[in-house]
Coordinates of C-alpha atoms and ligand atoms in Angstrom, one line a residue:
X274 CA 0.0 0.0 0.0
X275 CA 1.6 3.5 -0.8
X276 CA 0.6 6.8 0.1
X277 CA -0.6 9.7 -2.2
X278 CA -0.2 13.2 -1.5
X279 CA 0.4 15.6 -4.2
X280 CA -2.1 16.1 -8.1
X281 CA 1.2 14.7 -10.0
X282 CA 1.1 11.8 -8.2
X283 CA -2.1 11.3 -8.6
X284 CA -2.1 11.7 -12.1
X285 CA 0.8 9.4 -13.0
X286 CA -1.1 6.6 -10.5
X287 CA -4.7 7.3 -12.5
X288 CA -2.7 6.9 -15.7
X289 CA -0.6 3.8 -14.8
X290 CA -4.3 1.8 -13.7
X291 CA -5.6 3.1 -17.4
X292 CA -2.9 1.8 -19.1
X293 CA -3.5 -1.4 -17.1
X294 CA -6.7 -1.8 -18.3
X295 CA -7.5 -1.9 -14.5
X296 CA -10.6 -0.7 -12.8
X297 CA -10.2 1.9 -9.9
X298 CA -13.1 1.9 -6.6
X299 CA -12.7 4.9 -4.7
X300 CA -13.7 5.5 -0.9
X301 CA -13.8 8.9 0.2
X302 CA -13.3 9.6 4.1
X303 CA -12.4 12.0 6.6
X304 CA -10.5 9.5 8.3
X305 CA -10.2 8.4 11.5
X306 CA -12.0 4.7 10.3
X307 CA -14.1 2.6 11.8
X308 CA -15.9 -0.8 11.1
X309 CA -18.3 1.1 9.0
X310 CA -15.1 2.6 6.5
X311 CA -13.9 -0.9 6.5
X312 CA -16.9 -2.5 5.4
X313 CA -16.5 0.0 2.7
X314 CA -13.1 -0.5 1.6
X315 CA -13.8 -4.4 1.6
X316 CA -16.9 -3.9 -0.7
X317 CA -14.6 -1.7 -3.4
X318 CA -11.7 -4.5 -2.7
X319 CA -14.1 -7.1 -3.9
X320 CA -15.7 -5.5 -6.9
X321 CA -13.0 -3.3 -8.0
X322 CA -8.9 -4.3 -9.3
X323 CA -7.5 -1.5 -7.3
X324 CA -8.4 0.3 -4.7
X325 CA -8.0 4.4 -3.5
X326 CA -9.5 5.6 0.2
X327 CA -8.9 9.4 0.5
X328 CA -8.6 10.7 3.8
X329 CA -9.4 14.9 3.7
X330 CA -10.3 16.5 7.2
X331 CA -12.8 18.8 4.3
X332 CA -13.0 22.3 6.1
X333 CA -15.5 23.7 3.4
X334 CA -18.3 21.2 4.8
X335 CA -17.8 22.4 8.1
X336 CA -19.6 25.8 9.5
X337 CA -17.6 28.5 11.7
X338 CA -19.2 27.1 14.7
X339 CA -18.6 23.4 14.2
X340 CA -16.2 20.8 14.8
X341 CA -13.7 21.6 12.1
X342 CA -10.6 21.8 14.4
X343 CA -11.2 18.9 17.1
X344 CA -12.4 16.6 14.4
X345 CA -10.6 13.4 15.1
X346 CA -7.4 12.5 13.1
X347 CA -5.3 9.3 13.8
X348 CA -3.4 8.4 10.3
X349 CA -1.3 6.1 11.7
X350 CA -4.3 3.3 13.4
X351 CA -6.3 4.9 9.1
X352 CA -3.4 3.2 7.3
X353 CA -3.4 0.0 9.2
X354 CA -7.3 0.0 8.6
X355 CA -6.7 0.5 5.0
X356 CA -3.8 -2.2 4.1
X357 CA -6.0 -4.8 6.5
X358 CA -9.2 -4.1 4.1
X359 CA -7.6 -3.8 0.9
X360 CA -6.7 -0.7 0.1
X361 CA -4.1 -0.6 -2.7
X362 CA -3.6 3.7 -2.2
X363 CA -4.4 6.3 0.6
X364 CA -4.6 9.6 -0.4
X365 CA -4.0 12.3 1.7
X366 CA -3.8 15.3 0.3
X367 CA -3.6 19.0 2.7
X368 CA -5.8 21.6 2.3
X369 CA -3.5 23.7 -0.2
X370 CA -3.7 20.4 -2.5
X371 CA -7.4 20.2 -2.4
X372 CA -8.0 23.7 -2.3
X373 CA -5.3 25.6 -4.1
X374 CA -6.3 29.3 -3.4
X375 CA -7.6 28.7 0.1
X376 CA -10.7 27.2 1.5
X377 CA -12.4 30.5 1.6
X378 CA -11.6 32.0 -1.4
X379 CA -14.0 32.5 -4.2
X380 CA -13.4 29.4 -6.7
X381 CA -15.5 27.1 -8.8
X382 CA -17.9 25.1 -6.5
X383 CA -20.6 22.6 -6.7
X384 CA -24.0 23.7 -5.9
X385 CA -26.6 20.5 -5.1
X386 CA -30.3 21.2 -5.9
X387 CA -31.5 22.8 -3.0
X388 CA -34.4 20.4 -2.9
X389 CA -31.7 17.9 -1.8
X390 CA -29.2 20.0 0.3
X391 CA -31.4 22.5 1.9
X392 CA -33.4 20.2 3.6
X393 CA -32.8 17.5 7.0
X394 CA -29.2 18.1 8.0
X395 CA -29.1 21.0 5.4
X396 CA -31.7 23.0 7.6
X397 CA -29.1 22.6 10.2
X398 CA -25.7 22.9 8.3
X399 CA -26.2 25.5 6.0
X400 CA -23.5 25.0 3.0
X401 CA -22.5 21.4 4.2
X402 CA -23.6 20.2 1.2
X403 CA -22.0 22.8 -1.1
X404 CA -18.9 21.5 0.4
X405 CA -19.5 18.2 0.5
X406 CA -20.4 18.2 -3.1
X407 CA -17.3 19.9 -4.4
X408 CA -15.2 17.6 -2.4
X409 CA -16.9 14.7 -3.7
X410 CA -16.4 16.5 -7.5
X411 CA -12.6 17.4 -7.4
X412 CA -12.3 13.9 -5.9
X413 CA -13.9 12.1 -8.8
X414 CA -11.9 14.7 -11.1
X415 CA -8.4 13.5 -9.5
X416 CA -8.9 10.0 -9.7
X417 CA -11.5 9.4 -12.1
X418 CA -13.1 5.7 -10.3
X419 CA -15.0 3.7 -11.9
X420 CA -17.0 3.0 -8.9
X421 CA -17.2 5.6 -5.4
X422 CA -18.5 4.0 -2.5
X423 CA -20.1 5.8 0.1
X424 CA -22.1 4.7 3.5
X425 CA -25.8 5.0 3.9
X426 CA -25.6 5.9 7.2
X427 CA -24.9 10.0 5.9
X428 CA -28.1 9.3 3.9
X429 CA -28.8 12.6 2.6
X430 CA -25.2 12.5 1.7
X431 CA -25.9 9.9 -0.8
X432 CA -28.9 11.3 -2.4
X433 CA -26.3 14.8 -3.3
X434 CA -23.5 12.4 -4.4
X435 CA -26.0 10.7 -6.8
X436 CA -27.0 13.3 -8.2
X437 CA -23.9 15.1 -8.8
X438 CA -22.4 12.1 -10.2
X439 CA -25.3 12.6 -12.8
X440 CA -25.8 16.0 -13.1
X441 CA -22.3 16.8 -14.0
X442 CA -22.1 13.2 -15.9
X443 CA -19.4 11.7 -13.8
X444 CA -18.8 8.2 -15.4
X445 CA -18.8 6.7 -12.2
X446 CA -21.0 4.3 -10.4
X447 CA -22.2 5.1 -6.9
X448 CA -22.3 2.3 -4.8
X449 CA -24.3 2.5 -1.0
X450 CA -22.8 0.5 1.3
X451 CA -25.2 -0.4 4.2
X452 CA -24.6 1.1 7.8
X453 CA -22.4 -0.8 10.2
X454 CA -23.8 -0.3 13.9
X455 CA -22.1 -1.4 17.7
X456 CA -23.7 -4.2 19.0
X457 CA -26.5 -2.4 20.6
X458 CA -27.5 -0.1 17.7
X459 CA -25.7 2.3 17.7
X460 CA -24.3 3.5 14.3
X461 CA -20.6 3.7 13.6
X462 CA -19.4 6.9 13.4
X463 CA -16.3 9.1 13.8
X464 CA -18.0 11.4 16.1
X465 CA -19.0 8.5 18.7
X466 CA -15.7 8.9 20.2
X467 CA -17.1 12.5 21.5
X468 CA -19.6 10.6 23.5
X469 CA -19.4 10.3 27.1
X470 CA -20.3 6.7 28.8
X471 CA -23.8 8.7 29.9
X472 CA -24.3 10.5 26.5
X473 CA -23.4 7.2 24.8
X474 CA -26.1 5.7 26.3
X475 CA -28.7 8.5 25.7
X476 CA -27.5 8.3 21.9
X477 CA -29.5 5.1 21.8
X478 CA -32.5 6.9 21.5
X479 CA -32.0 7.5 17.9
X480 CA -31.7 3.8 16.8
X481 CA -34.2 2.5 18.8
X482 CA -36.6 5.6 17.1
X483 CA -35.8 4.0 14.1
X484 CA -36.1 0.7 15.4
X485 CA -39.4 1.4 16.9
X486 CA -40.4 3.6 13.0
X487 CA -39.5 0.6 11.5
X488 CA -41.4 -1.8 13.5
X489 CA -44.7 1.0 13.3
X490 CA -44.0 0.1 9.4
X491 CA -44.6 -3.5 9.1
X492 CA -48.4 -3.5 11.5
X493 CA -51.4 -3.8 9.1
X494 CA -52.9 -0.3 8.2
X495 CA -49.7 1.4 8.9
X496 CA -49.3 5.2 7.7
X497 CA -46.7 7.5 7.5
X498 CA -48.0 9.4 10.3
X499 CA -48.0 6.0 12.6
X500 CA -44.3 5.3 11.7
X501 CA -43.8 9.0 12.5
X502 CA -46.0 8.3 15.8
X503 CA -43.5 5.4 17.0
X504 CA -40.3 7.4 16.6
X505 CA -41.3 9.9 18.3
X506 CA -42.3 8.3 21.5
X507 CA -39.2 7.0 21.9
X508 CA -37.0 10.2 21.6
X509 CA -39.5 12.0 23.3
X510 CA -38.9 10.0 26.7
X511 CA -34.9 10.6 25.8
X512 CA -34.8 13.7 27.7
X513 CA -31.2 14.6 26.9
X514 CA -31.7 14.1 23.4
X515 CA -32.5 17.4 21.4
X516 CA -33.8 16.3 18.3
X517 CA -33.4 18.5 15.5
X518 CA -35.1 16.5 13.0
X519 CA -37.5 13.3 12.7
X520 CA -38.0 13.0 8.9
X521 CA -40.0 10.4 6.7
X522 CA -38.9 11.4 3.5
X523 CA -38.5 9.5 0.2
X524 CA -35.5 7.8 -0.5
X525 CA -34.2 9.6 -3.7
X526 CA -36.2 12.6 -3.7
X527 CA -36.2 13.2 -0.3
X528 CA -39.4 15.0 -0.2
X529 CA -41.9 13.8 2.6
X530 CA -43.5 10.5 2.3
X531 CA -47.0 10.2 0.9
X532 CA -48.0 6.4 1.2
X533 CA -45.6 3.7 2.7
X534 CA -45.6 2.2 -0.9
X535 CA -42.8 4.2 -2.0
X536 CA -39.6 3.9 -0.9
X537 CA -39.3 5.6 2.4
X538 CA -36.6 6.5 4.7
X539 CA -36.8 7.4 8.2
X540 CA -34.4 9.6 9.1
X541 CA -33.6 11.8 12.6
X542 CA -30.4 14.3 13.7
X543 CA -30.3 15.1 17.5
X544 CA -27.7 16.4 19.9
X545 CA -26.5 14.4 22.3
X546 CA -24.3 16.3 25.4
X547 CA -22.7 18.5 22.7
X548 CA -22.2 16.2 19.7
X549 CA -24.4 16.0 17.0
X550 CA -25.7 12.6 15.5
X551 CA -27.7 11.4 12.6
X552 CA -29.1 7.8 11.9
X553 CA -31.9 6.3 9.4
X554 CA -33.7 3.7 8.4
X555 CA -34.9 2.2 5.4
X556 CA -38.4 0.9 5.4
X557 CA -38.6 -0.5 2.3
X558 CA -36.1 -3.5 3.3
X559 CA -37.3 -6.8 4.2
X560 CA -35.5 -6.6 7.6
X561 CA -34.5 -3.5 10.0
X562 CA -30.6 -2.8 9.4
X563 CA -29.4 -4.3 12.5
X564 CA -30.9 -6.9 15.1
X565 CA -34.2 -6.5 17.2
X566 CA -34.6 -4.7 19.8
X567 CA -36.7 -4.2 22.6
X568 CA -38.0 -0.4 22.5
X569 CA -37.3 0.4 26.1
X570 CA -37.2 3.9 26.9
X571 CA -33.8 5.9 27.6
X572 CA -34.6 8.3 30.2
Ligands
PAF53 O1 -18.7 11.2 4.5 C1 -17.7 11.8 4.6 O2 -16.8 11.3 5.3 C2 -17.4 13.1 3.9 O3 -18.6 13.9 3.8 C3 -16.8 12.9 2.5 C4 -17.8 12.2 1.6 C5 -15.5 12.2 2.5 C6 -16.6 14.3 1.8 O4 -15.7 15.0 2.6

């Protein structure tokens, strides 16, 4: 496994799996990787020849008041991850590389459809998705994958990356790797390790929302409105959990769900002692995403 930092570099290495006749998966990260980025790498390591994760702290998805600078970084425990899933390069490029005339300055960006971005998380992040999305383009610009694989677990996420990748006619194929969660629900993420044993504990609210949204689903005569019903008795008897969203939306458009018939997400974003979380659901799949469990209340 070798490590790619500069455009040159990336360039040559594109070029070299071209000439190859090779085909190149891409997993963009912000690092610090968990059984949820592995499960990711391992997917593009069985479907693709070669594989690239990317590791880019991206400040321009990040607001002034957010956790830009604290974010958690470990490159050394990221590159064992990598090699031990698959990875054939990590590329981790600095800010100037990604962002040659500054974060802030004005430059070229992608805009998502604000029918996509403005909404859920983007209610609450206003220009995360601008930044997400022009991450996610010069990414697919430098390395030019044949397949990007991203988690479902940023679900909004995926519905921008999608379209991006077909608005502006990337030749690539998205692929939505399902969400991996700890043994009691909770869904991997980098920002768990911001959670205090209590707060950790409270953060269960969310899955078992889900849980409980998903469960709603499945009972003859069930409606939107019941599945909404469910949820929200469960995070309302979490009573350190400020919810900022509990969203039934549908799956691609993300507009709110009419009739359980279509494909429907639950989705919900709360803050937990300080650190903000987001979880979902699909209701369309044949089984919840991760084990049964009992719908007790977290007081
Ligand atoms: O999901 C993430 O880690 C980031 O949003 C991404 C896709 C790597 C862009 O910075």
């Amino acid at each position: 496994m070798e490590l790619v930092r500069g455009v040159p570099e990336v360039r040559r290495t594109v070029a070299a799996v071209r000439r190859a006749g090779r085909s190149l998966g891409v997993v963009p990260t912000m690092g610090y990787l968990h059984a949820g980025h592995r499960a990711l790498i391992e997917a593009a390591a069985q479907a693709c020849d070669e594989v690239v994760v990317t590791i880019f702290v991206n400040p321009t998805q990040f607001g002034p008041q957010e956790d830009f600078n604290r974010y958690p970084r470990d490159l050394e425990a990221d590159l064992a991850v990598c090699e031990a899933a698959g990875a054939r390069w990590v590329f981790v490029p600095d800010t100037a590389t990604m962002y040659p005339t500054g974060p802030d300055a004005p430059a070229t960006r992608v805009v998502p459809p604000a029918s996509l971005s403005e909404g859920l998380c983007g209610a609450f992040r206003e220009g995360h998705f601008v930044g997400v999305a022009t991450v996610v383009a010069k990414l697919f610009a430098l390395w030019q994958p044949d397949r990007a694989y991203f988690g479902l677990k940023d679900f909004q996420q995926t519905a921008v990356v999608r379209a991006l990748a077909a608005d502006l006619m990337f030749p690539v194929q998205i692929v939505l790797v399902p969400t991996v969660r700890e043994a009691d629900g909770l869904a991997m993420s980098s920002r768990n390790v911001y959670l205090a044993p209590e707060a950790r504990r409270q953060a269960l609210a969310l899955s078992r929302a889900l849980q409980a949204g998903w469960e709603a689903a499945q009972l003859p005569g069930a409606t939107p409105a019941t599945v909404r019903e469910a949820a929200t008795l469960v995070l309302a008897q979490a009573s350190e959990v400020e919810v900022q969203y509990l969203a039934l939306v549908h799956e691609e458009a993300l507009t709110p769900l009419v009739a359980l018939s279509e494909p429907g997400v639950l989705a919900v974003a709360a803050v937990v002692a300080g650190t903000r979380l987001i979880d979902n659901v699909s209701l369309g799949g044949a089984a919840p995403l991760y084990g049964v469990l009992p719908c007790e209340a977290v007081s």
